[in-house]
Amino acid sequence: MDYGFAVTDAGRYLIARLLTGETMHITKIMVGSGKVPDGVRLSSVTQLYNVVAQATSDEPKCKDGVAFMTIEYNNSLNGGLERGFFLNEFGIWAMDPAVGEVMIAYGTLGDYPQFVAPFNSAIGVDVRRFPVAIAIGEDRGMVVDYKTELWLTAEDLEDYYNLTIKPLILAEIDEKIDAHNKDPHAHMEMERALNLKVYPRLALAEAMEELSDLTSDDHTGYANEYIVTFETLDGADVTGVWNDALCRIEF
């Protein structure tokens, strides 16, 4: 037998009641190791053939009259799987107000069961996933009455971050940067340092540059150059030794 999935007869009855405006309440998902006997219709199955453990899922998403959900079993659920088993079937239960819980859908892996290893925190989590789709009609409701604990893989987490978390973070960062740029006192310590140290020194440097321009003779960039030459000492009252070759007084 190949893989198979079917809405059960009890499930069809509940889906029909959705037409009256009711909401389907999914109560649990179970996995097992049993196998459907030859000749049995999947829609007639009412229980798993060999129940092993309770599974989980994500929240159903309804679109165009179809409810999509992913069923998952991982060996860390319910305190951790103690003994490994071959997962070969799963069932979805919902609440029928008239009779209580009924299995509304059944899936089988047929001749291709998947072995789930016992839980070992040192090795990691063994995850099995089964996407399903159930036609429920337009504008109908389907909710879960258990805690959805779908395991996130590294790829799932990366997609969730890039598509959901990252845009929110970037939007908040942009808001904070915009508010920061508009705040005239965003850097009080830096503003205080500029007022006390940098701006006064800058003003002094500018004043010295202006003074240099006024006192420079040849505008070569060397400030405060004073050049005095003497051809003779006539009319000069000085004290020192005359250097005739260099035309200067040496002290």
Tab-separated table of C-alpha atoms in Angstrom:
chain	number	residue	atom	x	y	z
A	1	MET	CA	0.000	0.000	0.000
A	2	ASP	CA	1.222	3.506	-0.838
A	3	TYR	CA	0.858	6.675	1.164
A	4	GLY	CA	-2.763	7.627	1.702
A	5	PHE	CA	-4.871	10.302	3.405
A	6	ALA	CA	-8.636	10.586	3.685
A	7	VAL	CA	-11.325	12.469	5.541
A	8	THR	CA	-13.265	9.867	7.523
A	9	ASP	CA	-17.012	9.386	7.431
A	10	ALA	CA	-17.281	11.049	10.836
A	11	GLY	CA	-15.171	13.918	9.506
A	12	ARG	CA	-17.458	14.398	6.523
A	13	TYR	CA	-20.408	14.667	8.868
A	14	LEU	CA	-18.725	17.386	10.918
A	15	ILE	CA	-17.632	19.265	7.798
A	16	ALA	CA	-21.219	19.204	6.585
A	17	ARG	CA	-22.298	20.806	9.853
A	18	LEU	CA	-19.934	23.699	9.116
A	19	LEU	CA	-22.465	24.776	6.518
A	20	THR	CA	-24.724	25.791	9.407
A	21	GLY	CA	-22.099	28.228	10.646
A	22	GLU	CA	-20.445	26.051	13.286
A	23	THR	CA	-16.698	26.010	13.869
A	24	MET	CA	-14.775	22.752	13.874
A	25	HIS	CA	-12.680	22.276	17.023
A	26	ILE	CA	-9.698	19.999	16.471
A	27	THR	CA	-8.804	18.367	19.793
A	28	LYS	CA	-5.746	16.214	19.202
A	29	ILE	CA	-3.435	14.522	16.729
A	30	MET	CA	-2.017	11.055	17.320
A	31	VAL	CA	0.605	8.936	15.566
A	32	GLY	CA	0.972	5.180	15.551
A	33	SER	CA	2.745	2.206	14.055
A	34	GLY	CA	-0.268	0.246	12.776
A	35	LYS	CA	-1.069	-0.674	9.215
A	36	VAL	CA	-4.394	-0.584	7.415
A	37	PRO	CA	-5.548	-4.105	6.474
A	38	ASP	CA	-5.973	-4.808	2.802
A	39	GLY	CA	-9.356	-3.908	1.412
A	40	VAL	CA	-10.243	-1.382	4.134
A	41	ARG	CA	-11.383	2.053	2.971
A	42	LEU	CA	-9.385	4.819	4.666
A	43	SER	CA	-12.557	6.867	5.142
A	44	SER	CA	-14.080	4.087	7.243
A	45	VAL	CA	-11.247	4.015	9.798
A	46	THR	CA	-12.284	5.320	13.204
A	47	GLN	CA	-9.118	4.752	15.282
A	48	LEU	CA	-5.391	4.218	14.804
A	49	TYR	CA	-4.445	0.560	14.569
A	50	ASN	CA	-1.579	0.896	17.032
A	51	VAL	CA	-1.433	4.191	18.933
A	52	VAL	CA	2.064	5.283	20.023
A	53	ALA	CA	2.136	8.991	20.928
A	54	GLN	CA	0.437	12.355	20.708
A	55	ALA	CA	1.652	14.685	17.948
A	56	THR	CA	1.195	18.387	17.258
A	57	SER	CA	0.662	20.795	14.370
A	58	ASP	CA	0.647	24.406	13.341
A	59	GLU	CA	-2.506	26.527	13.277
A	60	PRO	CA	-4.776	25.633	10.331
A	61	LYS	CA	-4.786	28.212	7.542
A	62	CYS	CA	-7.983	28.368	5.513
A	63	LYS	CA	-7.920	29.537	1.895
A	64	ASP	CA	-10.439	29.054	-0.897
A	65	GLY	CA	-12.492	26.644	1.194
A	66	VAL	CA	-9.528	24.431	2.097
A	67	ALA	CA	-7.855	24.144	5.512
A	68	PHE	CA	-4.110	23.608	5.300
A	69	MET	CA	-2.073	22.378	8.249
A	70	THR	CA	1.157	20.548	8.943
A	71	ILE	CA	1.122	17.587	11.298
A	72	GLU	CA	4.353	16.984	13.149
A	73	TYR	CA	5.765	14.402	15.477
A	74	ASN	CA	9.185	14.850	17.022
A	75	ASN	CA	10.762	12.624	19.633
A	76	SER	CA	11.158	15.450	22.178
A	77	LEU	CA	7.384	15.791	22.698
A	78	ASN	CA	5.654	14.622	25.865
A	79	GLY	CA	8.847	14.293	27.876
A	80	GLY	CA	10.833	12.545	25.145
A	81	LEU	CA	10.382	9.258	23.301
A	82	GLU	CA	11.855	6.384	25.300
A	83	ARG	CA	11.698	3.686	22.643
A	84	GLY	CA	11.974	4.129	18.908
A	85	PHE	CA	9.155	3.009	16.613
A	86	PHE	CA	8.163	2.871	12.971
A	87	LEU	CA	5.691	5.701	12.367
A	88	ASN	CA	3.167	4.395	9.898
A	89	GLU	CA	-0.122	6.217	10.613
A	90	PHE	CA	-1.595	9.405	12.033
A	91	GLY	CA	-5.068	10.666	12.858
A	92	ILE	CA	-6.775	14.002	13.456
A	93	TRP	CA	-9.516	14.228	16.073
A	94	ALA	CA	-12.237	16.866	16.485
A	95	MET	CA	-15.139	17.389	18.849
A	96	ASP	CA	-18.569	16.241	17.768
A	97	PRO	CA	-21.096	17.870	20.118
A	98	ALA	CA	-23.325	14.811	19.829
A	99	VAL	CA	-20.883	11.960	20.538
A	100	GLY	CA	-17.613	13.562	21.697
A	101	GLU	CA	-14.220	13.176	20.059
A	102	VAL	CA	-14.126	11.530	16.649
A	103	MET	CA	-11.306	10.934	14.204
A	104	ILE	CA	-12.033	13.183	11.232
A	105	ALA	CA	-9.012	12.311	9.074
A	106	TYR	CA	-6.629	9.394	8.746
A	107	GLY	CA	-3.249	9.120	7.068
A	108	THR	CA	-1.107	6.084	6.384
A	109	LEU	CA	2.441	5.610	5.139
A	110	GLY	CA	1.486	2.183	3.805
A	111	ASP	CA	4.498	0.043	3.010
A	112	TYR	CA	6.932	2.902	3.743
A	113	PRO	CA	6.968	3.518	7.511
A	114	GLN	CA	9.514	5.950	8.944
A	115	PHE	CA	11.583	5.005	11.980
A	116	VAL	CA	11.630	7.594	14.777
A	117	ALA	CA	14.626	7.240	17.094
A	118	PRO	CA	14.411	7.548	20.895
A	119	PHE	CA	15.027	11.053	22.204
A	120	ASN	CA	18.630	11.864	23.024
A	121	SER	CA	19.501	15.480	23.818
A	122	ALA	CA	23.096	14.909	22.760
A	123	ILE	CA	22.074	13.746	19.274
A	124	GLY	CA	19.193	16.127	18.617
A	125	VAL	CA	15.519	15.985	17.710
A	126	ASP	CA	14.073	13.528	15.187
A	127	VAL	CA	11.253	15.269	13.307
A	128	ARG	CA	8.537	13.887	11.015
A	129	ARG	CA	6.145	16.203	9.162
A	130	PHE	CA	3.023	15.549	7.099
A	131	PRO	CA	1.276	18.457	5.319
A	132	VAL	CA	-2.455	17.875	4.873
A	133	ALA	CA	-5.353	19.724	3.264
A	134	ILE	CA	-9.025	19.341	4.173
A	135	ALA	CA	-11.827	20.845	2.104
A	136	ILE	CA	-14.249	22.567	4.466
A	137	GLY	CA	-16.137	24.990	2.203
A	138	GLU	CA	-16.031	28.738	1.795
A	139	ASP	CA	-15.901	31.006	4.857
A	140	ARG	CA	-15.860	28.101	7.330
A	141	GLY	CA	-13.856	27.915	10.526
A	142	MET	CA	-11.380	25.408	11.926
A	143	VAL	CA	-9.493	25.929	15.184
A	144	VAL	CA	-7.302	23.770	17.424
A	145	ASP	CA	-8.013	23.191	21.099
A	146	TYR	CA	-4.481	22.121	21.999
A	147	LYS	CA	-1.135	23.866	22.216
A	148	THR	CA	0.478	23.957	18.777
A	149	GLU	CA	4.129	23.032	19.234
A	150	LEU	CA	5.395	22.684	15.704
A	151	TRP	CA	9.156	22.228	15.789
A	152	LEU	CA	11.163	24.898	13.981
A	153	THR	CA	14.060	23.701	11.879
A	154	ALA	CA	17.036	25.969	11.151
A	155	GLU	CA	15.548	26.729	7.727
A	156	ASP	CA	12.156	27.537	9.259
A	157	LEU	CA	13.767	29.853	11.797
A	158	GLU	CA	15.777	31.622	9.089
A	159	ASP	CA	12.665	32.162	6.964
A	160	TYR	CA	10.698	33.377	9.984
A	161	TYR	CA	13.451	35.846	10.842
A	162	ASN	CA	13.896	37.161	7.296
A	163	LEU	CA	10.181	37.425	6.484
A	164	THR	CA	8.729	38.436	9.852
A	165	ILE	CA	11.219	39.541	12.499
A	166	LYS	CA	13.823	41.354	10.372
A	167	PRO	CA	11.375	43.820	8.729
A	168	LEU	CA	10.029	44.734	12.181
A	169	ILE	CA	13.541	45.300	13.547
A	170	LEU	CA	14.584	47.421	10.561
A	171	ALA	CA	11.423	49.521	10.807
A	172	GLU	CA	12.045	50.173	14.498
A	173	ILE	CA	15.691	51.029	13.826
A	174	ASP	CA	14.649	53.526	11.132
A	175	GLU	CA	12.233	55.172	13.570
A	176	LYS	CA	14.898	55.473	16.250
A	177	ILE	CA	17.463	56.877	13.788
A	178	ASP	CA	14.941	59.422	12.517
A	179	ALA	CA	14.074	60.499	16.070
A	180	HIS	CA	17.772	60.671	16.925
A	181	ASN	CA	18.561	62.862	13.922
A	182	LYS	CA	15.765	65.274	14.850
A	183	ASP	CA	16.867	65.573	18.505
A	184	PRO	CA	19.119	68.660	18.884
A	185	HIS	CA	20.497	67.304	22.146
A	186	ALA	CA	21.125	63.716	21.112
A	187	HIS	CA	24.818	63.918	22.116
A	188	MET	CA	25.013	66.182	25.152
A	189	GLU	CA	28.492	65.024	26.215
A	190	MET	CA	29.878	65.532	22.721
A	191	GLU	CA	28.214	68.934	22.455
A	192	ARG	CA	29.686	69.948	25.830
A	193	ALA	CA	33.157	68.840	24.774
A	194	LEU	CA	32.895	70.799	21.541
A	195	ASN	CA	31.834	73.933	23.397
A	196	LEU	CA	34.542	73.673	26.070
A	197	LYS	CA	37.525	72.412	24.109
A	198	VAL	CA	37.182	72.165	20.363
A	199	TYR	CA	35.410	75.384	19.439
A	200	PRO	CA	37.718	77.658	21.519
A	201	ARG	CA	40.808	76.033	20.014
A	202	LEU	CA	39.348	76.311	16.558
A	203	ALA	CA	38.678	80.021	17.126
A	204	LEU	CA	42.263	80.496	18.357
A	205	ALA	CA	43.662	78.700	15.313
A	206	GLU	CA	41.592	80.880	13.003
A	207	ALA	CA	42.799	84.024	14.800
A	208	MET	CA	46.436	82.924	14.517
A	209	GLU	CA	45.937	82.262	10.814
A	210	GLU	CA	44.543	85.746	10.307
A	211	LEU	CA	47.476	87.227	12.236
A	212	SER	CA	49.880	85.216	10.129
A	213	ASP	CA	48.373	86.668	6.953
A	214	LEU	CA	48.848	90.179	8.305
A	215	THR	CA	52.478	89.730	9.374
A	216	SER	CA	53.815	87.638	6.492
A	217	ASP	CA	55.999	89.625	4.035
A	218	ASP	CA	56.223	87.313	1.088
A	219	HIS	CA	53.024	85.232	1.618
A	220	THR	CA	54.997	82.025	1.246
A	221	GLY	CA	53.162	80.467	4.106
A	222	TYR	CA	55.789	81.073	6.758
A	223	ALA	CA	54.240	83.335	9.365
A	224	ASN	CA	55.965	85.960	11.451
A	225	GLU	CA	59.076	86.398	9.261
A	226	TYR	CA	61.020	89.602	10.055
A	227	ILE	CA	63.902	90.356	7.651
A	228	VAL	CA	66.220	93.340	8.265
A	229	THR	CA	69.360	93.958	6.202
A	230	PHE	CA	72.186	96.427	6.737
A	231	GLU	CA	74.474	97.733	4.008
A	232	THR	CA	76.296	100.052	6.448
A	233	LEU	CA	76.047	100.966	10.096
A	234	ASP	CA	75.534	104.666	9.413
A	235	GLY	CA	72.920	106.055	11.780
A	236	ALA	CA	72.591	102.770	13.684
A	237	ASP	CA	73.180	102.716	17.431
A	238	VAL	CA	73.851	99.038	18.156
A	239	THR	CA	76.044	96.907	20.322
A	240	GLY	CA	77.670	93.884	18.687
A	241	VAL	CA	80.234	92.745	16.091
A	242	TRP	CA	79.762	93.751	12.482
A	243	ASN	CA	80.012	90.927	9.977
A	244	ASP	CA	80.931	92.729	6.782
A	245	ALA	CA	80.696	89.646	4.561
A	246	LEU	CA	77.160	88.846	5.604
A	247	CYS	CA	76.124	92.444	6.245
A	248	ARG	CA	74.795	91.688	9.710
A	249	ILE	CA	75.425	92.360	13.340
A	250	GLU	CA	76.282	89.354	15.436
A	251	PHE	CA	75.787	89.276	19.200
